[in-house]
Every structure is written in structure tokens, then in C-alpha cells.
Coordinates of C-alpha atoms in Angstrom, one line a residue:
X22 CA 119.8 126.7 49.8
X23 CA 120.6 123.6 48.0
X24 CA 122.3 120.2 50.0
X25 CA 125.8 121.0 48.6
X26 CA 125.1 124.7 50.7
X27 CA 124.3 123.5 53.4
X28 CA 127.2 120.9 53.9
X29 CA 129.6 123.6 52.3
X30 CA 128.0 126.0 55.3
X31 CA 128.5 123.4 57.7
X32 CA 132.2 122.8 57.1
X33 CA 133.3 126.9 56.7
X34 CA 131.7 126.8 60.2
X35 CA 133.8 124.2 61.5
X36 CA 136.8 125.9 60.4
X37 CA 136.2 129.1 62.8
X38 CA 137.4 129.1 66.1
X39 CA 134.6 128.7 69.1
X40 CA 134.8 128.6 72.9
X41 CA 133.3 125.3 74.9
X42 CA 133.2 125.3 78.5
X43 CA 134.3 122.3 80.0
X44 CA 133.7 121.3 83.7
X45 CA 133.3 125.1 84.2
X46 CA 136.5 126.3 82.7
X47 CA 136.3 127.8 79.0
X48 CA 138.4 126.3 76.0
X49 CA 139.0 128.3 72.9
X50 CA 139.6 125.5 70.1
X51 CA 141.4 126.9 66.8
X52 CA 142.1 125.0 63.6
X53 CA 145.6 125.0 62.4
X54 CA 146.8 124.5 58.8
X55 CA 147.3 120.9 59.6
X56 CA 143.5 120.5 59.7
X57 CA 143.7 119.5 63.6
X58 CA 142.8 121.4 66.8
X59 CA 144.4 123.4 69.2
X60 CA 143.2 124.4 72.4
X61 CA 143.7 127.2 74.7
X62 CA 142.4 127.1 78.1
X63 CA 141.5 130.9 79.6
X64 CA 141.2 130.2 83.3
X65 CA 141.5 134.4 84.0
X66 CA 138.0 134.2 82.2
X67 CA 136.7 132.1 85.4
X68 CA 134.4 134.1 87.6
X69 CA 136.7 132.4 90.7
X70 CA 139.2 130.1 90.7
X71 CA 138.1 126.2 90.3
X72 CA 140.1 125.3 93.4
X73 CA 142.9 126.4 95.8
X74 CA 146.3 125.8 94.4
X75 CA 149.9 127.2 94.1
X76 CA 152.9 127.3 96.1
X77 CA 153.5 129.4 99.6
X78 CA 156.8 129.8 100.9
X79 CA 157.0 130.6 104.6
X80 CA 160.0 131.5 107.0
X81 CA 158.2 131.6 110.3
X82 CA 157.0 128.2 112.2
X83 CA 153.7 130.4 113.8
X84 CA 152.8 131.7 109.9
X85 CA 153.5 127.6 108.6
X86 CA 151.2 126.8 111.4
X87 CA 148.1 129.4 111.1
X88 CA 148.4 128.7 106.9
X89 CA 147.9 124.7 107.2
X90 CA 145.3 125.2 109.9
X91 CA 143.3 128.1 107.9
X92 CA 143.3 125.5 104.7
X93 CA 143.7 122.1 105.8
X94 CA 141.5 119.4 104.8
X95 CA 141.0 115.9 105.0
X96 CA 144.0 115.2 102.6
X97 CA 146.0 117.5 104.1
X98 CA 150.0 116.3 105.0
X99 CA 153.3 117.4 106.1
X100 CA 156.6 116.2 104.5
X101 CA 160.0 116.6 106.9
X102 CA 163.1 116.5 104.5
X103 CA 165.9 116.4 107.3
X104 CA 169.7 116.7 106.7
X105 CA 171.1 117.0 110.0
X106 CA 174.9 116.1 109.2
X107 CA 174.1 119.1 105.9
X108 CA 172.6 121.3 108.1
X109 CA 169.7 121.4 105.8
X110 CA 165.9 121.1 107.1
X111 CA 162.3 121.5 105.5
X112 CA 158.7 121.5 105.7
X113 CA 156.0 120.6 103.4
X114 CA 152.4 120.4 103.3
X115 CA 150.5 119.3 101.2
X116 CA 147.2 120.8 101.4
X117 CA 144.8 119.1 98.9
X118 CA 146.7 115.7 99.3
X119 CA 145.3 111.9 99.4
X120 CA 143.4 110.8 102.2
X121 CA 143.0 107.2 103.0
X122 CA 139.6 107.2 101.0
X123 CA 139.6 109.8 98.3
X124 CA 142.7 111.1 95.9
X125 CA 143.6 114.9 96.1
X126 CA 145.6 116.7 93.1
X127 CA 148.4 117.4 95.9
X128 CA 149.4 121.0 94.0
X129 CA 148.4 123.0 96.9
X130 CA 151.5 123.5 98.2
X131 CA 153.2 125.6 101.9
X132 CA 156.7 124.9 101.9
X133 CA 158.1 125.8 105.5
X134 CA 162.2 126.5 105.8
X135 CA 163.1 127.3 108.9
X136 CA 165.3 130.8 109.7
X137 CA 168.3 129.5 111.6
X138 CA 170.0 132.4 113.7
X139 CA 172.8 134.4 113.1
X140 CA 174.7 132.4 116.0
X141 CA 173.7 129.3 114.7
X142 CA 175.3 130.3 111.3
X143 CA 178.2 132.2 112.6
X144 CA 179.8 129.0 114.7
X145 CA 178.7 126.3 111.9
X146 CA 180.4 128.0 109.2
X147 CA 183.2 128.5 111.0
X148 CA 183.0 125.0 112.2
X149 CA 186.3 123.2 111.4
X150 CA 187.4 126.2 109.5
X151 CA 191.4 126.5 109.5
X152 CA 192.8 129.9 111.2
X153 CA 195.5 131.9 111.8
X154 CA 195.6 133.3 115.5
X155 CA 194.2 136.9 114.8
X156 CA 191.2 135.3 112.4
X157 CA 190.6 133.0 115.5
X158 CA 190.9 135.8 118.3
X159 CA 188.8 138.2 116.4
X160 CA 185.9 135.7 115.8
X161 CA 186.0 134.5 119.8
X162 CA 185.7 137.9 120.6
X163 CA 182.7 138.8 118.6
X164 CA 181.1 135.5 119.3
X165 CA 181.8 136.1 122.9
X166 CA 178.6 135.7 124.3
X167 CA 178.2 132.6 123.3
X168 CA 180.7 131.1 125.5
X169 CA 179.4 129.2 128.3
X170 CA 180.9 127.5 131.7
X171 CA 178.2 124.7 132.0
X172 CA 176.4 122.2 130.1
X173 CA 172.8 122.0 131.4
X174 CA 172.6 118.1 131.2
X175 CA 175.9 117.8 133.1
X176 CA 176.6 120.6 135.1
X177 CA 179.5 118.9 137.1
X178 CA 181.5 119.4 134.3
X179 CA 183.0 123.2 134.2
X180 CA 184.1 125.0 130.9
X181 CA 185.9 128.0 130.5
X182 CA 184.2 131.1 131.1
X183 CA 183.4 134.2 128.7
X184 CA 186.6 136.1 130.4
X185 CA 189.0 133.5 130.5
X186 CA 188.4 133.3 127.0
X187 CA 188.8 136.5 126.5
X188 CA 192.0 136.5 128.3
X189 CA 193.0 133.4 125.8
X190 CA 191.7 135.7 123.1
X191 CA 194.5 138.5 124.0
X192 CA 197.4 136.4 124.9
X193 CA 196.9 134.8 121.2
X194 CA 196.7 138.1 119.9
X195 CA 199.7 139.2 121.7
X196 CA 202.2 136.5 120.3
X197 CA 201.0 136.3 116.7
X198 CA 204.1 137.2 115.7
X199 CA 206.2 134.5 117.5
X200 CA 207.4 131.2 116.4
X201 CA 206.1 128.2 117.7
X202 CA 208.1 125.1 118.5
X203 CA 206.2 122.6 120.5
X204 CA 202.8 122.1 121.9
X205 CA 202.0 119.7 124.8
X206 CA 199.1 118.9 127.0
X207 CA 199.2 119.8 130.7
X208 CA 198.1 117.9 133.4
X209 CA 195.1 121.2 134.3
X210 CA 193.6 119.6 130.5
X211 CA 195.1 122.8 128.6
X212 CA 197.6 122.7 126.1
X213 CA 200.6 124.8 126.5
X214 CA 202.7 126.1 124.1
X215 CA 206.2 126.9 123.6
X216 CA 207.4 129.6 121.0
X217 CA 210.5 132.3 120.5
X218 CA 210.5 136.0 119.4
X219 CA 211.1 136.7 115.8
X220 CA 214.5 137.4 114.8
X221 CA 215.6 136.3 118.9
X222 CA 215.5 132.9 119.6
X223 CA 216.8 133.4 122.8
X224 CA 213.7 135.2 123.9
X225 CA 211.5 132.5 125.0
X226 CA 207.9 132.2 126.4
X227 CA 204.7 130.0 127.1
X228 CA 201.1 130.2 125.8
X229 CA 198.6 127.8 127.7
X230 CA 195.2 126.8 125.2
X231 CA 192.1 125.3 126.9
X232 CA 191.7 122.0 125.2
X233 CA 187.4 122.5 124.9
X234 CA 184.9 125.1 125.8
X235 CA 181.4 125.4 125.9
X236 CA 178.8 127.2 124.0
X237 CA 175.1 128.2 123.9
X238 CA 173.6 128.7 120.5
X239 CA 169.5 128.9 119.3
X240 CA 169.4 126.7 116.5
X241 CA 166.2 128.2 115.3
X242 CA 164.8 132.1 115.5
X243 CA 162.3 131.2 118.2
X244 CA 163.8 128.6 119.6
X245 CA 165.0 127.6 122.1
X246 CA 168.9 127.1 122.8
X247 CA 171.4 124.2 123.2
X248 CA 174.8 123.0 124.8
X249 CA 177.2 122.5 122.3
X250 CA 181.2 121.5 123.5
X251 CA 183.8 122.5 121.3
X252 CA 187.1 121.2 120.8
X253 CA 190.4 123.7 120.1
X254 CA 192.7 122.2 117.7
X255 CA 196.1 123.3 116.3
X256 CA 198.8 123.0 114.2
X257 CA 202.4 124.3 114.0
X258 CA 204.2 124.7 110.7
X259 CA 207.9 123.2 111.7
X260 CA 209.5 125.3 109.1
X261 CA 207.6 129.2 109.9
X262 CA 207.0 128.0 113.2
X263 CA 203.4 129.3 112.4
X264 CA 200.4 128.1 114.7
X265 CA 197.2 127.3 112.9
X266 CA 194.3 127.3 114.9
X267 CA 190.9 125.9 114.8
X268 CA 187.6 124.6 116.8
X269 CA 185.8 121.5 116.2
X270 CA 182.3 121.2 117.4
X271 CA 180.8 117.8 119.1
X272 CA 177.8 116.6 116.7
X273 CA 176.2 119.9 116.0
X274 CA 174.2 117.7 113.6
X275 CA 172.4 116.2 117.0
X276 CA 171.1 119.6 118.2
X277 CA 169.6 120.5 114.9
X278 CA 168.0 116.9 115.2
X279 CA 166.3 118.2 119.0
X280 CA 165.6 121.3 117.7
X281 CA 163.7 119.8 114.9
X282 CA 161.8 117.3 117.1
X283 CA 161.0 120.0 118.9
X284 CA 159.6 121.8 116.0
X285 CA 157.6 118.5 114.9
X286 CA 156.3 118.3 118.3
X287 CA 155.1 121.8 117.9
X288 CA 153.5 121.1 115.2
X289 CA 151.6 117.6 116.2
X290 CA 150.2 119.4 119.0
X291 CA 148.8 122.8 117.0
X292 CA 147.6 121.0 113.8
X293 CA 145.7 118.4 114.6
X294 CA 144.4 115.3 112.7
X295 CA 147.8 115.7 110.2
X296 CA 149.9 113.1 109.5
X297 CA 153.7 113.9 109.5
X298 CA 156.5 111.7 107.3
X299 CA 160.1 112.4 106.8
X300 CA 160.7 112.3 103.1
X301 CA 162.2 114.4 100.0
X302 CA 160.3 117.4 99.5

């Protein structure tokens, strides 16, 4: 074989495609028409993985827990992005992360959202939520079991209890086809109302409204559960005479924040040597 072969040989080679393995993970480089490279990296061809990586999404604090504590490392982190007033909260951690000597790659990933109840949902959403009398009287009753006569941090203070609201609940039922005219507070702290028959405005009568009540609601599924006072509020159209009807509840945004510190706390104690920082996750 002459020089000229042998260089000719050399550059038809050059032109085929070949695997290289770099740092244990095989390329397979191909010429294009451009007369560059491209590259192709076939991780599946890996005999095991070259590290732990990925994203885990878990519902459950004891799962979020037992994953971080199976895989943690020096590196390892949590991130708390907390939204109390948006009723938003969420975990991260960071498995492979940076540790105060050594970088990770930080794409290991266990995202934690905690499941708030179906209480917890039911008098949030409704929270604020404009209502006709029957809308109001049917979600009190289902919701009933909520309802509450004292706060645990003040228990000198006494809310209605779950029958008197249920007997609020009926007599609000009962005159939802009246016509309201006035609505003034009484000196027992309800509000008492004021309204006429339909089509008889000589039939006349009273409805009395408690101004708050109580409630006890689990933030979290696990949790554990939390005062909240709510406030009745109302509204009378002066032309209908029709009574809208609402609650408001005081800072619901504060008990997510204890239920949350409670979480955190919960998970200082049971994943140890793993720093915790409220951030964006």
C-alpha cells in the first residue's frame, strides 16, 4: 500500500461513526454532511446508573421523611416555599446538594406537598364566599361537625354550639322566602333581623344571627387540629329585600403557619444533620 493509501484509508475511517466511552458513559460520534460531529450519549447502555438522580413527588410527611433519610448525604438540604396568606406550602430536598466543602449536581430531587384535609378545603374555599341563605344553611349543616363552643387557648370565651347552629341553620331555611328590611346588633352579641312575608307585608317576624362561631379544622392529613373563629356577615338588598350571607375566617393564614412549624419541627427532629431554608422551590 502506497503513502497516498494509507492517508486515503485513514481519512474513509474517520468518516465512520465509532463509540468512545467517556468517564464510563459511551458516546456514539457520527459525521454529518457539514464535516463536524455529532454525539449521542447512550446512558441505557450503562451497566448501572452513574449516579442517583431524578425527581420524586411525595404526598405523605412519613414517606418525605423515610426517602431523605434512606438517601441523604452530606449535601443533602430542604427547601420550604411557604405561602400562608395563598394557602400554598412545599417541600424540597435536595439530595445530592452542596455541602460547605464539596459542590453536588443538586438534580436529585423529593419534592414534598403536603395533603391538606377535606375540612381544611371545604371552609377555605368557602371562606368569604357570598351566599344566599339556603347555599349557607346547607354548607353549615354538612360542615356541622366542625362547629366548636371553645377555643383551647381561651376557653373563657364561649361560641355557639353544633345545635344552636343547627337551630340557626333551620330558622334561615325557614324564611328564605321573606323580605328583609333591617338588621341590628343585640345587646346578647347576635344580630337580629327584621323581615315581612312575601306578597304580606303586614306579616311580620324576627331572625336573631350569632355574630361569630367557632371551629375545629386539621390543616394537614395527620395533623393535628386548630381553633379557628369565624365571623357571620350579611347583606340585605334594599330593593328584593334579599339577605346575602357569608362567613369570614380570622387569619386562617396563621394556623397553616403553626401547622407548618409543626411539620418543620417534625422534620428537624427525624432527619438529622439537614439544614432547612425557606425559599422558592
Amino acid at each position: 500500500m502506497t503513502q497516498v493509501n494509507e492517508i486515503q484509508s485513514a481519512l474513509d475511517a474517520a468518516q465512520k461513526p465509532f463509540v468512545e466511552t467517556i468517564n464510563g458513559t459511551p458516546f456514539l460520534l457520527q459525521p454529518d454532511a457539514s464535516g463536524s460531529w455529532k454525539n449521542t450519549r447512550l446512558e441505557d447502555l450503562r451497566e448501572a446508573p452513574l449516579r442517583k438522580k431524578g425527581i420524586t413527588n411525595l404526598h405523605q410527611l412519613d414517606s418525605f421523611i423515610d426517602y431523605v433519610n434512606r438517601h441523604k448525604q452530606t449535601g443533602t438540604q430542604v427547601i420550604v416555599d411557604a405561602d400562608y396568606a395563598a394557602n400554598s406550602v412545599k417541600f424540597k430536598a435536595i439530595v445530592n446538594g452542596d455541602s460547605q466543602a464539596d459542590t453536588g449536581f443538586g438534580d436529585h430531587i423529593v419534592r414534598f406537598d403536603p395533603q391538606t384535609t377535606v375540612d381544611w378545603k371545604n371552609w377555605t374555599t368557602n371562606n368569604g364566599k357570598k351566599l344566599d341563605q339556603m347555599a349557607l344553611a346547607t354548607f353549615l349543616t354538612n360542615n356541622i361537625a366542625n362547629i366548636v363552643e371553645t377555643n383551647p387557648l381561651d376557653e373563657q370565651r364561649k361560641y355557639p354550639s353544633a345545635a344552636e347552629m343547627l337551630e340557626f341553620v333551620t330558622n334561615l331555611e325557614m324564611t328564605s322566602t321573606v323580605r328583609y328590611r333591617s338588621g341590628t346588633k343585640v345587646q346578647n352579641g347576635q344580630v337580629q333581623f327584621e323581615y315581612v312575608e312575601e306578597g304580606n307585608d303586614q306579616t311580620k317576624g324576627k331572625l336573631q344571627m350569632f355574630e361569630r362561631f367557632g371551629i375545629g379544622v386539621v390543616p394537614y392529613a395527620g395533623g393535628q387540629g386548630y381553633f379557628i373563629e369565624a365571623f357571620l356577615r350579611f347583606r340585605i338588598n334594599r330593593d328584593s329585600g334579599q339577605l346575602t350571607i357569608w362567613f369570614d375566617l380570622h387569619r386562617p393564614d396563621q394556623v397553616l403557619e403553626a401547622a407548618t412549624k409543626q411539620t418543620i419541627e417534625q422534620l428537624q427532629k427525624q432527619i438529622t444533620d439537614c439544614p432547612i431554608y425557606f425559599g422558592a422551590v
